[in-house]
């Protein structure tokens, strides 16, 4: 959520900050802003996209700046609420990623001093609080402010007449990039990729001061030594539609995930999972759907009881203990709800494993073991290739727990079939008008859930996933000629039941489209999946036509699928 970037060095800051914001735009794109520092602070901000902001900013000689691309939490996505925010005395500008939970109390305290807020945001509080601190010791000032704030809050601040950037990390990620021409800080390493390969990942409650030629990190007022790490990552290539490109990359992603699993999985991790009494999988959104698949394959192949929790509902998990092994799935490795679940699991004594797509992300740092998907950067807001890779990673893990190594040829064949499927479309124009249902039985119901989520995210249309056999217990009342039903059938034992469900739906005049690995199930149109060595692998393929049909519907409706309304990649607020 929200992208933030800062630079102080020998180069002009404006272009560096704007470029960084363009890379970060996928994290939030309702408004954006830049503060350029030096003898004075100039702020430029605008609702809308970074490209529009760029047109607003005159050329500047400033060599220090901070920038922000926003996903609104407090206050509408207007220019007034866009970051950076300036302190009441005009001396401090801040950008913030997170939510200030005690916002009302702090706002009251600040207004009682006669200070008027210029925005509806919670973030503006930070600028005023900093300006009210004794600034002879900025580390102390930043730490004092951070202590007053409850909730997640990573922020950057610059001061009038000062070339330093003051930074604090709490929950939302911040990585410092050490460059030859100066120092950088960003919420996402991708924004640093063009500038440096060396960096420092801040941990919670750490404060950093960046000058043009030095970086110091503090915790509780004491300067600490931080490890310099390799933060190099491939910046994503510019392309007209990231979601399309990312679906096209599924075959490569799958093969990379296979290699990554076998080169990283630790024996001790497998032993710890085997020793555990129960497995808990925790994730959000698409990653949660991958988790549901994980439960299936782990229970079926490894015969181990497994529960799956949505990150934000994990406080309801009542039996987490040292006898639990907790697995966290997160493309970004930064999702706040999943991160909170990692912390809770650790407090309760569980051993932990993360499956993420971003090495050096917060979740990978916190868990005992980490597996990286290596699917390549995912920029489109709707997750695609990372989901296919998550399913494969869980399949490989379940096999490993069962003492079986999956042959590379199996994944090579899967990748070839995935490439073939990317060329098939089941889109029909009626989908852009109809109510959509995605149905399946058993493991196919999980794929249906992901299919429906994809459709909702990038078409803004109602779509529902349902267990095929459950329709007749109520929801079939909705079926009429204005419905299109996507029916999934990948398991021979469910073929008969799916065929019956399809005929019940057709009797109510709904249109039916089948995605089947078991031959004809009576749909109006069918896409037949190729034969695979293990039916448990089908969800990795069957989701592709659904990803594509969502994409085609999105295009048909004139929606930009890469940046759907109200959403942002990497949800770093709870
Ligand atoms: C859906 C989507 C979201 C994410 C969810 C978790 O297309 O992208 O539902 O899956 O916000 O994000 P990660 O996987 O980064 O933890």
Coordinates of C-alpha atoms and ligand atoms in Angstrom, one line a residue:
X1 CA 0.0 0.0 0.0
X2 CA 1.3 3.5 -0.6
X3 CA 4.7 3.8 -2.2
X4 CA 7.3 6.1 -0.6
X5 CA 10.8 7.1 -1.8
X6 CA 13.5 9.5 -0.7
X7 CA 16.8 10.7 -2.1
X8 CA 19.6 12.9 -0.8
X9 CA 22.8 13.2 -2.9
X10 CA 24.6 15.0 -5.6
X11 CA 22.1 14.6 -8.4
X12 CA 18.9 16.6 -8.9
X13 CA 16.2 14.9 -6.8
X14 CA 13.1 15.7 -8.9
X15 CA 13.6 13.1 -11.7
X16 CA 14.9 10.4 -9.3
X17 CA 11.8 10.8 -7.1
X18 CA 9.4 10.9 -10.1
X19 CA 11.0 7.8 -11.6
X20 CA 10.8 6.0 -8.3
X21 CA 7.2 6.9 -7.9
X22 CA 6.4 5.6 -11.4
X23 CA 7.9 2.2 -10.3
X24 CA 6.0 2.3 -7.0
X25 CA 2.7 3.4 -8.6
X26 CA 1.3 -0.2 -8.5
X27 CA 1.2 0.1 -4.7
X28 CA -1.3 2.9 -4.8
X29 CA -2.4 5.3 -7.4
X30 CA -5.1 7.6 -6.3
X31 CA -2.8 10.6 -5.8
X32 CA 0.9 11.4 -5.7
X33 CA 3.2 14.1 -4.4
X34 CA 6.8 15.2 -4.1
X35 CA 8.6 17.5 -1.6
X36 CA 11.9 19.0 -2.7
X37 CA 14.1 20.2 0.1
X38 CA 17.1 22.4 0.6
X39 CA 16.9 26.1 1.8
X40 CA 13.2 25.9 1.4
X41 CA 10.7 23.1 1.0
X42 CA 8.5 23.0 -2.2
X43 CA 5.6 20.6 -2.3
X44 CA 3.8 19.4 -5.4
X45 CA 0.8 17.0 -5.2
X46 CA -2.1 16.0 -7.2
X47 CA -4.9 13.5 -7.3
X48 CA -4.5 11.0 -10.1
X49 CA -1.4 9.5 -11.7
X50 CA 2.3 10.2 -11.3
X51 CA 2.6 11.2 -14.9
X52 CA 0.1 14.1 -14.3
X53 CA 2.1 15.1 -11.2
X54 CA 5.3 15.3 -13.2
X55 CA 3.8 17.9 -15.5
X56 CA 3.2 20.1 -12.4
X57 CA 6.7 20.2 -11.1
X58 CA 9.1 22.8 -12.5
X59 CA 12.8 22.0 -13.0
X60 CA 14.5 22.2 -9.7
X61 CA 18.1 22.3 -8.4
X62 CA 17.1 20.6 -5.2
X63 CA 19.2 17.5 -4.4
X64 CA 17.0 16.2 -1.7
X65 CA 13.4 15.0 -2.0
X66 CA 10.7 12.6 -0.8
X67 CA 7.8 11.3 -2.7
X68 CA 4.6 9.3 -2.2
X69 CA 2.0 7.5 -4.2
X70 CA -1.2 7.0 -2.2
X71 CA -3.9 4.5 -1.5
X72 CA -6.4 6.4 0.6
X73 CA -7.2 5.3 4.1
X74 CA -8.1 8.5 5.9
X75 CA -9.6 11.1 3.7
X76 CA -10.7 11.0 0.0
X77 CA -8.1 10.7 -2.8
X78 CA -7.9 14.4 -3.4
X79 CA -4.9 16.7 -4.0
X80 CA -5.4 18.2 -0.5
X81 CA -5.0 14.7 1.1
X82 CA -2.1 13.6 -1.1
X83 CA 1.3 13.4 0.6
X84 CA 3.7 15.0 1.4
X85 CA 2.2 16.9 4.3
X86 CA 3.8 20.0 5.8
X87 CA 4.1 20.9 9.5
X88 CA 2.1 24.0 10.8
X89 CA 5.3 26.1 10.7
X90 CA 6.3 25.0 7.2
X91 CA 9.7 23.5 8.3
X92 CA 9.0 19.8 8.0
X93 CA 7.5 17.7 5.2
X94 CA 6.6 14.0 5.6
X95 CA 5.4 11.0 3.7
X96 CA 3.8 8.1 5.5
X97 CA 2.9 4.5 4.8
X98 CA 0.5 3.0 7.4
X99 CA -2.5 3.8 9.6
X100 CA -2.3 5.8 12.8
X101 CA -4.8 4.0 15.0
X102 CA -4.9 6.7 17.7
X103 CA -5.4 9.4 15.1
X104 CA -8.4 11.0 16.8
X105 CA -6.7 11.4 20.2
X106 CA -3.5 12.8 18.6
X107 CA -5.5 15.2 16.3
X108 CA -7.3 16.6 19.4
X109 CA -4.1 17.1 21.2
X110 CA -2.6 19.0 18.2
X111 CA -5.6 21.1 17.5
X112 CA -5.8 22.1 21.2
X113 CA -2.5 23.9 20.6
X114 CA -4.1 26.1 18.0
X115 CA -2.8 24.1 15.0
X116 CA -5.2 23.7 12.1
X117 CA -5.0 20.6 9.9
X118 CA -4.7 21.2 6.2
X119 CA -5.9 17.7 5.2
X120 CA -8.3 14.9 6.3
X121 CA -5.4 12.5 6.7
X122 CA -4.0 10.8 9.8
X123 CA -0.5 11.2 8.3
X124 CA -0.4 15.0 8.7
X125 CA -0.2 14.4 12.5
X126 CA 3.5 13.2 12.0
X127 CA 4.6 16.5 10.5
X128 CA 3.0 18.6 13.3
X129 CA 4.3 16.3 16.0
X130 CA 7.8 16.4 14.7
X131 CA 7.7 20.2 14.4
X132 CA 6.6 20.3 18.1
X133 CA 9.6 18.3 19.2
X134 CA 13.0 19.6 20.3
X135 CA 14.9 19.3 17.1
X136 CA 18.4 19.6 18.6
X137 CA 18.4 15.8 18.6
X138 CA 16.5 14.5 15.6
X139 CA 16.9 10.9 16.5
X140 CA 15.2 11.5 19.8
X141 CA 12.6 13.7 18.1
X142 CA 11.7 11.0 15.5
X143 CA 11.6 8.3 18.2
X144 CA 9.4 10.4 20.4
X145 CA 6.9 10.9 17.6
X146 CA 7.0 7.2 16.6
X147 CA 6.3 6.2 20.2
X148 CA 3.2 8.4 20.3
X149 CA 1.8 6.7 17.2
X150 CA -0.2 3.5 17.6
X151 CA -0.5 1.3 14.5
X152 CA 1.7 0.8 11.5
X153 CA 3.7 3.8 10.5
X154 CA 6.8 4.0 8.4
X155 CA 7.6 7.6 7.5
X156 CA 10.2 9.9 5.9
X157 CA 10.7 13.5 6.9
X158 CA 12.8 16.3 5.5
X159 CA 13.5 19.7 7.2
X160 CA 13.9 23.2 5.8
X161 CA 17.6 24.0 5.5
X162 CA 18.8 20.4 6.1
X163 CA 20.1 17.8 3.6
X164 CA 19.2 14.8 5.8
X165 CA 16.3 12.5 5.4
X166 CA 14.9 11.2 8.7
X167 CA 13.2 7.8 8.5
X168 CA 11.3 5.6 10.9
X169 CA 10.1 2.0 10.2
X170 CA 7.2 0.4 11.9
X171 CA 5.5 -2.5 10.1
X172 CA 5.5 -1.1 6.5
X173 CA 8.8 -2.0 4.9
X174 CA 11.6 0.5 4.2
X175 CA 14.8 -0.3 2.5
X176 CA 17.8 2.0 2.3
X177 CA 19.9 2.0 -1.0
X178 CA 23.5 3.0 -0.7
X179 CA 24.4 4.7 -4.0
X180 CA 27.5 6.3 -5.4
X181 CA 25.8 9.6 -6.0
X182 CA 23.9 9.6 -2.7
X183 CA 21.5 7.6 -0.6
X184 CA 18.0 6.4 -1.3
X185 CA 15.2 4.9 0.7
X186 CA 12.0 3.3 -0.6
X187 CA 9.1 1.2 0.5
X188 CA 10.0 -1.3 -2.2
X189 CA 13.4 -2.4 -3.4
X190 CA 12.2 -2.3 -7.0
X191 CA 12.3 1.5 -6.8
X192 CA 16.1 1.3 -6.0
X193 CA 17.0 -1.2 -8.6
X194 CA 18.3 1.3 -11.2
X195 CA 20.5 3.1 -8.6
X196 CA 22.2 0.5 -6.4
X197 CA 22.7 -3.1 -5.5
X198 CA 23.7 -2.5 -1.9
X199 CA 21.4 -1.7 0.9
X200 CA 20.0 -2.0 4.4
X201 CA 16.6 -3.3 5.3
X202 CA 15.2 -1.5 8.3
X203 CA 13.6 -3.5 11.1
X204 CA 10.6 -2.4 13.2
X205 CA 11.2 0.6 15.5
X206 CA 14.5 1.6 13.8
X207 CA 15.2 5.2 12.9
X208 CA 17.6 6.1 10.1
X209 CA 19.3 9.3 9.1
X210 CA 20.4 9.6 5.5
X211 CA 22.8 12.3 4.4
X212 CA 24.3 12.5 0.9
X213 CA 27.3 10.4 2.0
X214 CA 26.3 8.5 5.1
X215 CA 23.6 6.4 6.6
X216 CA 23.1 5.9 10.4
X217 CA 20.6 3.6 12.0
X218 CA 19.4 3.9 15.6
X219 CA 17.3 1.9 18.0
X220 CA 16.1 3.4 21.3
X221 CA 18.5 6.3 20.8
X222 CA 21.6 4.1 20.3
X223 CA 23.4 3.9 17.0
X224 CA 23.4 0.3 15.8
X225 CA 25.3 -1.7 13.2
X226 CA 23.2 -3.0 10.3
X227 CA 24.2 -5.5 7.8
X228 CA 24.8 -4.3 4.2
X229 CA 23.0 -6.8 1.9
X230 CA 22.5 -7.4 -1.7
X231 CA 19.2 -5.7 -2.7
X232 CA 19.7 -6.1 -6.4
X233 CA 16.5 -7.0 -8.2
X234 CA 15.5 -6.9 -11.8
X235 CA 13.3 -3.8 -12.5
X236 CA 10.3 -5.0 -14.4
X237 CA 10.4 -4.2 -18.1
X238 CA 7.9 -1.5 -19.2
X239 CA 5.0 -3.1 -21.0
X240 CA 1.6 -2.0 -22.0
X241 CA -0.3 -4.5 -19.9
X242 CA 1.5 -6.1 -16.9
X243 CA -1.3 -8.6 -16.2
X244 CA -1.1 -10.0 -19.7
X245 CA 2.7 -10.2 -19.5
X246 CA 2.5 -11.9 -16.2
X247 CA 0.1 -14.5 -17.4
X248 CA 2.5 -15.1 -20.3
X249 CA 5.3 -15.6 -17.8
X250 CA 3.5 -18.4 -16.0
X251 CA 5.5 -21.2 -17.8
X252 CA 8.9 -19.6 -16.8
X253 CA 7.7 -18.8 -13.3
X254 CA 6.7 -22.4 -12.8
X255 CA 10.1 -23.7 -13.8
X256 CA 11.9 -21.1 -11.6
X257 CA 9.7 -22.1 -8.7
X258 CA 10.7 -25.7 -9.2
X259 CA 14.4 -24.9 -9.1
X260 CA 14.0 -22.5 -6.2
X261 CA 12.2 -25.1 -4.1
X262 CA 14.8 -27.8 -4.5
X263 CA 17.7 -25.5 -4.0
X264 CA 16.3 -23.9 -0.9
X265 CA 14.2 -26.4 1.1
X266 CA 15.9 -27.4 4.3
X267 CA 15.8 -30.8 5.8
X268 CA 15.2 -29.3 9.2
X269 CA 12.2 -27.5 7.9
X270 CA 10.7 -30.7 6.6
X271 CA 11.5 -32.5 9.9
X272 CA 9.9 -29.6 11.9
X273 CA 6.7 -29.8 9.8
X274 CA 6.6 -33.6 10.2
X275 CA 7.1 -33.3 14.0
X276 CA 4.2 -30.8 14.4
X277 CA 0.9 -31.9 15.5
X278 CA -1.0 -29.7 13.1
X279 CA -0.2 -27.3 10.3
X280 CA -1.7 -23.8 10.0
X281 CA -1.6 -21.9 6.7
X282 CA -2.2 -18.2 6.9
X283 CA -2.6 -15.8 3.9
X284 CA -4.9 -13.2 2.3
X285 CA -6.7 -12.9 -1.0
X286 CA -5.3 -14.9 -3.8
X287 CA -2.6 -16.3 -1.5
X288 CA -5.3 -17.5 0.8
X289 CA -6.8 -19.4 -2.1
X290 CA -3.4 -20.9 -2.7
X291 CA -3.4 -21.8 1.0
X292 CA -6.7 -23.7 0.6
X293 CA -5.0 -25.7 -2.1
X294 CA -2.0 -26.3 0.2
X295 CA -4.3 -27.9 2.8
X296 CA -5.7 -30.3 0.1
X297 CA -2.3 -31.4 -1.1
X298 CA -0.7 -31.6 2.3
X299 CA -3.6 -33.6 3.8
X300 CA -3.9 -35.9 0.7
X301 CA -0.2 -36.4 0.0
X302 CA 1.4 -36.1 3.4
X303 CA -1.5 -37.2 5.6
X304 CA -1.1 -34.2 8.0
X305 CA -4.0 -32.2 9.4
X306 CA -3.9 -28.7 8.2
X307 CA -6.1 -25.6 8.8
X308 CA -6.2 -22.5 6.6
X309 CA -6.8 -19.0 8.0
X310 CA -7.4 -15.7 6.4
X311 CA -4.8 -13.3 7.8
X312 CA -7.2 -10.8 9.2
X313 CA -9.2 -13.7 10.9
X314 CA -6.2 -15.4 12.5
X315 CA -7.0 -14.1 15.9
X316 CA -9.8 -16.7 15.9
X317 CA -7.3 -19.5 15.6
X318 CA -7.5 -21.0 19.1
X319 CA -5.1 -23.9 19.1
X320 CA -1.8 -22.4 17.9
X321 CA 1.1 -23.5 20.1
X322 CA 4.6 -25.0 19.9
X323 CA 3.0 -28.1 18.4
X324 CA 1.9 -26.0 15.4
X325 CA 3.9 -25.4 12.3
X326 CA 2.7 -22.2 10.6
X327 CA 3.1 -21.6 6.9
X328 CA 2.6 -18.0 5.6
X329 CA 1.9 -17.4 1.9
X330 CA 2.4 -13.9 0.5
X331 CA 3.4 -12.7 -2.9
X332 CA 4.8 -9.4 -1.6
X333 CA 6.0 -10.6 1.8
X334 CA 4.6 -7.4 3.2
X335 CA 0.9 -7.9 3.8
X336 CA 0.1 -6.4 7.2
X337 CA -2.5 -9.0 8.2
X338 CA -0.2 -11.9 7.3
X339 CA 2.7 -10.1 9.0
X340 CA 0.6 -9.8 12.2
X341 CA -0.2 -13.5 12.0
X342 CA 3.6 -14.3 11.8
X343 CA 4.1 -12.3 15.0
X344 CA 1.2 -14.0 16.8
X345 CA 2.3 -17.5 15.7
X346 CA 5.9 -16.8 17.0
X347 CA 4.6 -15.5 20.3
X348 CA 2.6 -18.7 20.7
X349 CA 5.7 -20.8 20.0
X350 CA 4.9 -22.1 16.5
X351 CA 7.7 -22.8 14.1
X352 CA 7.3 -20.8 10.9
X353 CA 7.9 -21.0 7.1
X354 CA 7.1 -18.3 4.6
X355 CA 6.4 -18.7 0.9
X356 CA 6.9 -15.3 -0.7
X357 CA 7.9 -13.9 -4.1
X358 CA 10.2 -11.2 -2.6
X359 CA 13.5 -12.2 -0.9
X360 CA 14.4 -9.8 1.9
X361 CA 10.7 -8.9 2.5
X362 CA 9.5 -8.4 6.0
X363 CA 7.8 -11.8 6.2
X364 CA 10.8 -13.7 4.9
X365 CA 13.0 -12.0 7.5
X366 CA 10.7 -12.9 10.4
X367 CA 10.1 -16.6 9.7
X368 CA 12.3 -19.5 10.7
X369 CA 12.4 -20.8 7.2
X370 CA 11.7 -19.1 3.8
X371 CA 10.9 -20.3 0.3
X372 CA 11.0 -17.8 -2.5
X373 CA 8.8 -18.4 -5.6
X374 CA 11.2 -16.7 -8.0
X375 CA 8.2 -15.9 -10.2
X376 CA 9.8 -12.5 -11.1
X377 CA 8.3 -9.1 -10.0
X378 CA 4.6 -9.0 -10.2
X379 CA 3.4 -5.5 -11.0
X380 CA -0.3 -5.9 -12.0
X381 CA -2.5 -5.5 -8.9
X382 CA -4.3 -8.8 -9.6
X383 CA -2.1 -11.6 -8.8
X384 CA -1.6 -14.2 -11.5
X385 CA 1.7 -15.9 -12.0
X386 CA 2.5 -15.8 -8.3
X387 CA -0.6 -17.8 -7.7
X388 CA 0.4 -20.5 -10.1
X389 CA 3.8 -20.6 -8.5
X390 CA 2.4 -20.7 -5.0
X391 CA 0.3 -23.8 -6.0
X392 CA 3.3 -25.5 -7.4
X393 CA 5.5 -24.7 -4.4
X394 CA 2.8 -26.2 -2.1
X395 CA 2.5 -29.2 -4.3
X396 CA 6.3 -29.7 -4.2
X397 CA 6.3 -29.2 -0.4
X398 CA 3.5 -31.7 0.1
X399 CA 5.4 -34.3 -2.0
X400 CA 8.6 -33.6 0.0
X401 CA 6.7 -34.2 3.2
X402 CA 5.5 -37.5 1.7
X403 CA 9.1 -38.4 0.9
X404 CA 8.7 -37.9 -2.9
X405 CA 10.8 -35.8 -5.2
X406 CA 8.8 -34.4 -8.2
X407 CA 10.5 -35.0 -11.4
X408 CA 11.6 -31.9 -13.3
X409 CA 10.0 -33.3 -16.5
X410 CA 6.6 -33.1 -14.8
X411 CA 7.0 -29.4 -14.3
X412 CA 8.4 -28.9 -17.8
X413 CA 5.3 -30.6 -19.2
X414 CA 3.1 -28.4 -17.0
X415 CA 4.9 -25.3 -18.2
X416 CA 4.4 -26.3 -21.8
X417 CA 0.7 -26.9 -21.2
X418 CA 0.4 -23.6 -19.4
X419 CA 2.0 -21.9 -22.5
X420 CA -0.5 -23.6 -24.8
X421 CA -3.5 -22.6 -22.6
X422 CA -2.5 -19.0 -22.6
X423 CA -3.5 -18.9 -26.3
X424 CA -7.1 -20.2 -25.6
X425 CA -9.9 -17.8 -24.8
X426 CA -13.3 -18.6 -23.3
X427 CA -14.4 -15.0 -23.3
X428 CA -17.8 -14.2 -24.7
X429 CA -19.2 -10.7 -24.8
X430 CA -22.2 -11.8 -22.6
X431 CA -19.7 -12.1 -19.7
X432 CA -19.4 -8.3 -19.6
X433 CA -23.2 -8.1 -19.0
X434 CA -24.1 -11.3 -17.1
X435 CA -23.8 -12.2 -13.5
X436 CA -21.0 -14.7 -13.2
X437 CA -20.8 -17.9 -11.2
X438 CA -17.7 -20.1 -10.9
X439 CA -18.5 -23.6 -9.7
X440 CA -16.6 -26.7 -9.0
X441 CA -16.4 -29.6 -6.6
X442 CA -13.5 -30.5 -4.2
X443 CA -10.3 -28.9 -5.2
X444 CA -12.0 -27.3 -8.2
X445 CA -14.1 -25.2 -5.9
X446 CA -10.9 -23.6 -4.6
X447 CA -10.0 -22.7 -8.2
X448 CA -13.5 -21.3 -8.7
X449 CA -12.9 -19.0 -5.7
X450 CA -9.8 -17.6 -7.3
X451 CA -11.5 -17.3 -10.7
X452 CA -14.3 -15.3 -9.1
X453 CA -11.9 -13.0 -7.2
X454 CA -9.9 -12.2 -10.4
X455 CA -13.1 -11.4 -12.2
X456 CA -14.4 -9.1 -9.4
X457 CA -11.1 -7.3 -9.1
X458 CA -10.6 -6.2 -12.7
X459 CA -14.2 -6.0 -14.1
X460 CA -16.0 -4.5 -11.0
X461 CA -18.8 -7.0 -11.7
X462 CA -20.5 -9.4 -9.3
X463 CA -19.1 -12.9 -9.5
X464 CA -19.6 -15.7 -7.1
X465 CA -17.8 -19.0 -6.5
X466 CA -19.9 -21.9 -5.3
X467 CA -19.5 -25.6 -4.6
X468 CA -21.4 -27.1 -7.5
X469 CA -23.5 -29.4 -5.3
X470 CA -24.5 -26.5 -3.0
X471 CA -26.2 -24.4 -5.6
X472 CA -29.5 -26.3 -5.3
X473 CA -29.7 -25.4 -1.6
X474 CA -30.6 -21.8 -2.4
X475 CA -28.4 -19.9 -4.8
X476 CA -29.9 -21.6 -7.8
X477 CA -32.8 -19.1 -7.3
X478 CA -30.6 -16.6 -9.0
X479 CA -30.1 -18.6 -12.1
X480 CA -31.7 -17.2 -15.3
X481 CA -30.8 -16.2 -18.8
X482 CA -28.7 -13.3 -17.4
X483 CA -26.2 -15.6 -15.8
X484 CA -23.1 -17.2 -17.1
X485 CA -21.7 -20.2 -15.2
X486 CA -18.1 -21.4 -15.5
X487 CA -18.0 -25.0 -14.4
X488 CA -14.7 -26.7 -13.5
X489 CA -14.3 -30.4 -13.6
X490 CA -10.8 -31.8 -13.3
X491 CA -11.5 -34.9 -11.2
X492 CA -13.0 -38.1 -12.7
X493 CA -14.8 -39.0 -9.5
X494 CA -16.8 -35.7 -9.6
X495 CA -17.7 -35.8 -13.3
X496 CA -21.1 -37.2 -12.8
X497 CA -22.1 -34.7 -10.1
X498 CA -20.8 -31.7 -12.2
X499 CA -22.8 -33.0 -15.2
X500 CA -25.9 -33.0 -13.1
X501 CA -25.2 -29.5 -11.7
X502 CA -24.7 -28.2 -15.3
X503 CA -27.9 -29.6 -16.5
X504 CA -29.8 -28.1 -13.5
X505 CA -28.3 -24.7 -14.4
X506 CA -29.1 -25.1 -18.1
X507 CA -32.7 -25.9 -17.2
X508 CA -32.8 -22.3 -15.8
X509 CA -31.6 -20.9 -19.0
X510 CA -28.2 -19.8 -17.8
X511 CA -25.2 -20.0 -20.2
X512 CA -22.6 -22.6 -19.3
X513 CA -18.9 -22.8 -20.0
X514 CA -16.9 -25.8 -19.0
X515 CA -13.2 -26.1 -18.1
X516 CA -12.8 -29.8 -18.0
X517 CA -10.1 -32.4 -17.8
X518 CA -12.6 -35.2 -17.7
X519 CA -14.3 -34.7 -21.1
X520 CA -17.8 -33.5 -21.8
X521 CA -19.9 -32.3 -18.8
X522 CA -22.7 -30.9 -21.0
X523 CA -21.8 -27.2 -21.1
X524 CA -22.7 -24.9 -24.0
X525 CA -19.0 -24.3 -24.7
X526 CA -16.0 -26.3 -23.3
X527 CA -12.3 -25.9 -22.9
X528 CA -10.6 -29.2 -22.5
X529 CA -7.5 -29.4 -20.4
X530 CA -4.6 -31.7 -21.4
X531 CA -3.9 -34.9 -19.6
X532 CA -1.6 -34.5 -16.6
X533 CA 0.3 -37.1 -14.6
X534 CA -1.4 -36.1 -11.3
X535 CA -5.0 -34.7 -11.1
X536 CA -3.7 -32.6 -8.1
X537 CA -1.8 -30.5 -10.6
X538 CA -4.9 -29.3 -12.5
X539 CA -5.5 -26.2 -10.4
X540 CA -2.2 -24.8 -11.7
X541 CA -3.6 -25.0 -15.2
X542 CA -7.3 -24.5 -14.8
X543 CA -6.9 -21.0 -13.3
X544 CA -5.3 -19.7 -16.5
X545 CA -8.4 -19.6 -18.7
X546 CA -10.2 -17.8 -15.8
X547 CA -7.3 -15.3 -15.5
X548 CA -7.6 -14.7 -19.2
X549 CA -11.3 -14.3 -19.3
X550 CA -11.2 -11.7 -16.5
X551 CA -8.5 -9.9 -18.5
X552 CA -10.6 -9.9 -21.7
X553 CA -13.7 -8.8 -19.9
X554 CA -11.7 -6.0 -18.3
X555 CA -10.4 -4.8 -21.7
X556 CA -13.9 -5.1 -23.1
X557 CA -15.3 -2.8 -20.4
X558 CA -12.5 -0.3 -21.0
X559 CA -10.9 -0.9 -17.5
X560 CA -7.2 -0.8 -17.0
X561 CA -6.6 -4.3 -15.5
X562 CA -3.2 -3.3 -14.1
X563 CA -4.6 -0.6 -11.8
X564 CA -8.2 -1.5 -10.9
X565 CA -10.1 1.0 -8.7
X566 CA -9.9 0.9 -4.9
X567 CA -7.1 -1.7 -4.9
X568 CA -3.3 -1.6 -4.5
X569 CA -0.6 -4.2 -4.6
X570 CA 0.8 -5.1 -1.2
X571 CA -1.7 -4.3 1.4
X572 CA 0.4 -2.9 4.3
X573 CA -2.4 -1.7 6.4
X574 CA -4.6 -3.9 8.7
Ligands
LIG1 C1 -5.6 -10.6 -5.6 C2 -4.6 -10.0 -4.9 C3 -4.8 -9.9 -3.4 C4 -3.5 -10.4 -2.7 C5 -3.6 -10.2 -1.2 C6 -2.4 -10.8 -0.5 O1 -5.4 -10.6 -7.0 O2 -3.6 -9.6 -5.4 O3 -5.9 -10.6 -3.0 O4 -3.4 -11.8 -3.0 O5 -3.7 -8.9 -0.9 O6 -1.2 -10.2 -1.0 P1 0.2 -10.9 -0.8 O7 0.1 -12.2 -1.5 O8 1.2 -9.9 -1.3 O9 0.3 -11.2 0.7

